[in-house]
PDB file of C-alpha atoms in Angstrom:
ATOM      1  CA  MET A   1       5.836  -8.801 -15.683  1.00 46.00           C
ATOM      2  CA  SER A   2       8.690 -10.974 -14.442  1.00 50.00           C
ATOM      3  CA  GLU A   3       9.607 -10.840 -10.779  1.00 53.00           C
ATOM      4  CA  LYS A   4      13.192 -10.549  -9.596  1.00 59.00           C
ATOM      5  CA  LYS A   5      14.624 -13.929  -8.585  1.00 63.00           C
ATOM      6  CA  THR A   6      15.593 -14.102  -4.912  1.00 55.00           C
ATOM      7  CA  PRO A   7      17.858 -17.082  -4.265  1.00 62.00           C
ATOM      8  CA  ASN A   8      18.542 -18.579  -0.850  1.00 85.00           C
ATOM      9  CA  LYS A   9      15.366 -17.286   0.789  1.00 96.00           C
ATOM     10  CA  SER A  10      12.696 -19.500   2.272  1.00 97.00           C
ATOM     11  CA  VAL A  11       9.108 -19.010   3.396  1.00 98.00           C
ATOM     12  CA  VAL A  12       6.472 -21.103   5.123  1.00 98.00           C
ATOM     13  CA  ILE A  13       2.917 -20.536   3.880  1.00 98.00           C
ATOM     14  CA  GLY A  14      -0.379 -22.010   5.009  1.00 97.00           C
ATOM     15  CA  THR A  15      -3.875 -21.372   6.276  1.00 97.00           C
ATOM     16  CA  ILE A  16      -3.847 -20.975  10.048  1.00 97.00           C
ATOM     17  CA  GLY A  17      -6.155 -22.434  12.662  1.00 94.00           C
ATOM     18  CA  SER A  18      -9.391 -24.150  11.661  1.00 93.00           C
ATOM     19  CA  ASP A  19      -9.638 -22.281   8.363  1.00 92.00           C
ATOM     20  CA  CYS A  20      -9.909 -24.507   5.304  1.00 94.00           C
ATOM     21  CA  HIS A  21      -9.621 -21.773   2.636  1.00 93.00           C
ATOM     22  CA  THR A  22      -6.437 -22.501   0.687  1.00 93.00           C
ATOM     23  CA  ILE A  23      -6.721 -20.540  -2.563  1.00 93.00           C
ATOM     24  CA  GLY A  24      -5.017 -17.372  -1.259  1.00 93.00           C
ATOM     25  CA  ALA A  25      -2.224 -19.319   0.401  1.00 96.00           C
ATOM     26  CA  TRP A  26      -1.729 -21.377  -2.756  1.00 96.00           C
ATOM     27  CA  VAL A  27      -1.570 -18.229  -4.920  1.00 95.00           C
ATOM     28  CA  LEU A  28       1.049 -16.783  -2.564  1.00 96.00           C
ATOM     29  CA  SER A  29       2.975 -20.035  -2.686  1.00 97.00           C
ATOM     30  CA  GLU A  30       3.122 -19.918  -6.476  1.00 97.00           C
ATOM     31  CA  SER A  31       4.140 -16.229  -6.500  1.00 97.00           C
ATOM     32  CA  PHE A  32       6.999 -16.874  -4.085  1.00 97.00           C
ATOM     33  CA  LYS A  33       8.174 -19.903  -6.098  1.00 96.00           C
ATOM     34  CA  GLN A  34       8.189 -17.791  -9.278  1.00 95.00           C
ATOM     35  CA  ALA A  35      10.250 -15.183  -7.429  1.00 95.00           C
ATOM     36  CA  GLY A  36      12.879 -17.797  -6.575  1.00 95.00           C
ATOM     37  CA  TYR A  37      11.958 -18.515  -2.966  1.00 97.00           C
ATOM     38  CA  LYS A  38      12.018 -21.980  -1.457  1.00 97.00           C
ATOM     39  CA  VAL A  39       8.428 -22.500  -0.313  1.00 98.00           C
ATOM     40  CA  SER A  40       7.098 -24.858   2.338  1.00 98.00           C
ATOM     41  CA  PHE A  41       3.358 -24.932   1.605  1.00 98.00           C
ATOM     42  CA  LEU A  42       1.491 -26.437   4.553  1.00 98.00           C
ATOM     43  CA  GLY A  43      -2.044 -26.366   3.167  1.00 96.00           C
ATOM     44  CA  ALA A  44      -5.114 -25.731   5.315  1.00 97.00           C
ATOM     45  CA  VAL A  45      -6.083 -26.085   8.972  1.00 97.00           C
ATOM     46  CA  VAL A  46      -2.528 -25.548  10.199  1.00 98.00           C
ATOM     47  CA  PRO A  47      -1.791 -25.010  13.916  1.00 98.00           C
ATOM     48  CA  GLN A  48       0.779 -22.419  14.972  1.00 98.00           C
ATOM     49  CA  GLU A  49       3.207 -25.098  16.086  1.00 98.00           C
ATOM     50  CA  GLU A  50       3.262 -26.647  12.614  1.00 98.00           C
ATOM     51  CA  PHE A  51       4.154 -23.275  11.064  1.00 98.00           C
ATOM     52  CA  ILE A  52       6.935 -22.816  13.608  1.00 98.00           C
ATOM     53  CA  ASN A  53       8.299 -26.350  13.232  1.00 98.00           C
ATOM     54  CA  ALA A  54       8.318 -26.010   9.437  1.00 98.00           C
ATOM     55  CA  ALA A  55      10.101 -22.653   9.730  1.00 98.00           C
ATOM     56  CA  ILE A  56      12.782 -24.200  11.931  1.00 98.00           C
ATOM     57  CA  GLU A  57      13.190 -27.240   9.651  1.00 98.00           C
ATOM     58  CA  SER A  58      13.462 -25.118   6.498  1.00 97.00           C
ATOM     59  CA  ASP A  59      15.446 -22.266   8.081  1.00 97.00           C
ATOM     60  CA  ALA A  60      12.706 -19.955   6.838  1.00 98.00           C
ATOM     61  CA  ASP A  61      13.042 -16.208   6.598  1.00 98.00           C
ATOM     62  CA  ALA A  62       9.305 -15.650   7.047  1.00 98.00           C
ATOM     63  CA  ILE A  63       6.025 -17.283   8.000  1.00 98.00           C
ATOM     64  CA  LEU A  64       2.952 -16.222   6.013  1.00 98.00           C
ATOM     65  CA  CYS A  65      -0.407 -17.132   7.546  1.00 98.00           C
ATOM     66  CA  SER A  66      -3.600 -16.948   5.534  1.00 97.00           C
ATOM     67  CA  SER A  67      -6.964 -16.528   7.248  1.00 96.00           C
ATOM     68  CA  MET A  68     -10.221 -15.989   5.392  1.00 94.00           C
ATOM     69  CA  TYR A  69     -12.857 -17.221   7.829  1.00 94.00           C
ATOM     70  CA  GLY A  70     -12.586 -14.314  10.236  1.00 92.00           C
ATOM     71  CA  MET A  71     -10.987 -16.010  13.234  1.00 94.00           C
ATOM     72  CA  GLY A  72      -7.403 -15.002  12.453  1.00 94.00           C
ATOM     73  CA  ALA A  73      -7.126 -12.789  15.530  1.00 94.00           C
ATOM     74  CA  ILE A  74      -7.858 -15.834  17.683  1.00 96.00           C
ATOM     75  CA  ASP A  75      -5.732 -18.237  15.636  1.00 97.00           C
ATOM     76  CA  CYS A  76      -2.709 -15.905  15.570  1.00 97.00           C
ATOM     77  CA  GLU A  77      -2.763 -14.888  19.253  1.00 97.00           C
ATOM     78  CA  GLY A  78       0.522 -15.784  20.935  1.00 98.00           C
ATOM     79  CA  MET A  79       2.360 -16.796  17.765  1.00 98.00           C
ATOM     80  CA  ARG A  80       5.226 -14.321  18.212  1.00 98.00           C
ATOM     81  CA  GLU A  81       5.720 -15.585  21.775  1.00 98.00           C
ATOM     82  CA  LYS A  82       5.813 -19.195  20.530  1.00 98.00           C
ATOM     83  CA  CYS A  83       8.373 -18.186  17.898  1.00 98.00           C
ATOM     84  CA  ILE A  84      10.507 -16.601  20.637  1.00 98.00           C
ATOM     85  CA  GLU A  85      10.230 -19.750  22.770  1.00 98.00           C
ATOM     86  CA  ALA A  86      11.287 -21.851  19.762  1.00 98.00           C
ATOM     87  CA  GLY A  87      14.370 -19.701  19.133  1.00 98.00           C
ATOM     88  CA  ILE A  88      13.101 -17.936  15.997  1.00 98.00           C
ATOM     89  CA  GLY A  89      11.814 -14.776  17.640  1.00 97.00           C
ATOM     90  CA  ASP A  90      13.070 -12.489  14.900  1.00 97.00           C
ATOM     91  CA  ILE A  91      11.369 -14.326  12.015  1.00 98.00           C
ATOM     92  CA  ILE A  92       9.149 -12.144   9.849  1.00 98.00           C
ATOM     93  CA  LEU A  93       5.451 -12.861  10.403  1.00 98.00           C
ATOM     94  CA  TYR A  94       2.720 -11.944   7.918  1.00 98.00           C
ATOM     95  CA  VAL A  95      -1.004 -12.549   8.138  1.00 98.00           C
ATOM     96  CA  GLY A  96      -3.372 -11.905   5.293  1.00 96.00           C
ATOM     97  CA  GLY A  97      -6.853 -12.434   3.979  1.00 94.00           C
ATOM     98  CA  MET A  98      -9.875 -11.535   6.063  1.00 92.00           C
ATOM     99  CA  PRO A  99      -8.549 -12.246   9.550  1.00 93.00           C
ATOM    100  CA  VAL A 100     -11.400 -10.565  11.477  1.00 91.00           C
ATOM    101  CA  ALA A 101     -15.099 -11.450  11.388  1.00 89.00           C
ATOM    102  CA  ASP A 102     -16.369  -8.044  12.509  1.00 87.00           C
ATOM    103  CA  VAL A 103     -17.550  -6.381   9.285  1.00 81.00           C
ATOM    104  CA  ASP A 104     -17.297  -2.847  10.697  1.00 86.00           C
ATOM    105  CA  LEU A 105     -13.775  -3.494  11.979  1.00 85.00           C
ATOM    106  CA  ALA A 106     -12.754  -5.011   8.630  1.00 83.00           C
ATOM    107  CA  LYS A 107     -13.748  -1.742   6.944  1.00 88.00           C
ATOM    108  CA  ASP A 108     -11.074   0.054   8.995  1.00 92.00           C
ATOM    109  CA  TRP A 109      -7.940  -1.789   7.879  1.00 93.00           C
ATOM    110  CA  THR A 110      -5.717   0.486   9.968  1.00 94.00           C
ATOM    111  CA  ARG A 111      -7.369  -0.919  13.098  1.00 94.00           C
ATOM    112  CA  VAL A 112      -7.036  -4.488  11.810  1.00 95.00           C
ATOM    113  CA  GLU A 113      -3.336  -3.919  11.122  1.00 96.00           C
ATOM    114  CA  LYS A 114      -2.858  -2.541  14.646  1.00 96.00           C
ATOM    115  CA  ILE A 115      -4.415  -5.655  16.190  1.00 96.00           C
ATOM    116  CA  PHE A 116      -1.912  -7.874  14.414  1.00 97.00           C
ATOM    117  CA  HIS A 117       1.059  -5.537  14.860  1.00 98.00           C
ATOM    118  CA  ASP A 118       0.305  -5.553  18.590  1.00 98.00           C
ATOM    119  CA  MET A 119       0.457  -9.365  18.412  1.00 97.00           C
ATOM    120  CA  GLY A 120       3.937  -9.154  16.877  1.00 98.00           C
ATOM    121  CA  PHE A 121       3.100  -9.585  13.198  1.00 98.00           C
ATOM    122  CA  ASN A 122       5.226  -7.521  10.836  1.00 98.00           C
ATOM    123  CA  ARG A 123       2.458  -7.082   8.293  1.00 98.00           C
ATOM    124  CA  CYS A 124      -1.278  -7.654   8.001  1.00 97.00           C
ATOM    125  CA  LEU A 125      -2.493  -7.622   4.406  1.00 97.00           C
ATOM    126  CA  PRO A 126      -6.059  -7.575   3.066  1.00 95.00           C
ATOM    127  CA  ASN A 127      -7.285 -10.265   0.695  1.00 93.00           C
ATOM    128  CA  THR A 128      -6.994  -7.792  -2.184  1.00 94.00           C
ATOM    129  CA  THR A 129      -3.177  -7.848  -1.959  1.00 96.00           C
ATOM    130  CA  THR A 130      -1.709  -9.734  -4.907  1.00 96.00           C
ATOM    131  CA  GLY A 131       1.004 -12.369  -4.779  1.00 96.00           C
ATOM    132  CA  PRO A 132       3.565 -10.149  -6.534  1.00 96.00           C
ATOM    133  CA  GLU A 133       2.754  -7.279  -4.142  1.00 97.00           C
ATOM    134  CA  THR A 134       3.354  -9.591  -1.189  1.00 97.00           C
ATOM    135  CA  VAL A 135       6.651 -10.787  -2.680  1.00 97.00           C
ATOM    136  CA  ALA A 136       7.749  -7.153  -3.135  1.00 96.00           C
ATOM    137  CA  LEU A 137       6.847  -6.337   0.476  1.00 97.00           C
ATOM    138  CA  LEU A 138       8.774  -9.303   1.822  1.00 97.00           C
ATOM    139  CA  ASN A 139      11.764  -8.474  -0.390  1.00 96.00           C
ATOM    140  CA  LYS A 140      11.689  -5.005   1.151  1.00 96.00           C
ATOM    141  CA  ASP A 141      11.344  -6.371   4.689  1.00 97.00           C
ATOM    142  CA  LEU A 142      14.303  -8.695   4.059  1.00 96.00           C
ATOM    143  CA  GLY A 143      16.395  -5.772   2.798  1.00 93.00           C
ATOM    144  CA  LEU A 144      16.549  -7.124  -0.744  1.00 91.00           C
ATOM    145  CA  GLU A 145      15.152  -3.982  -2.384  1.00 79.00           C
TER     146      GLU A 145
END
């Protein structure tokens, strides 16, 4: 199934904090490229500041942080505030993967989403979310659909 091309939109994608898992972020990167987005793929072990600097440099519409090693809640803490300080406070923030280590908590995705929404993230997506699904969600959040 071919995705709708979305010209003139830009995203920054990478694996946040000390996490070295890049497959999910890479898959997202490819899905967004196929959908017509300009993608800044930062790779693994990316600090918040690098995401923010890349978003400023590329005039990004969204930052997508991948976290599979369970420390995403720690790695993402304060990111919205840093975006505000950098002058991009209204940028769309996504986190996805397995951003919490607590197995019982991870079974209740509504609670996981609340943790990240309370931190200022627009969406928190489980590692079962596909690239095309993520593209469709961002298109919706950007008012493109």
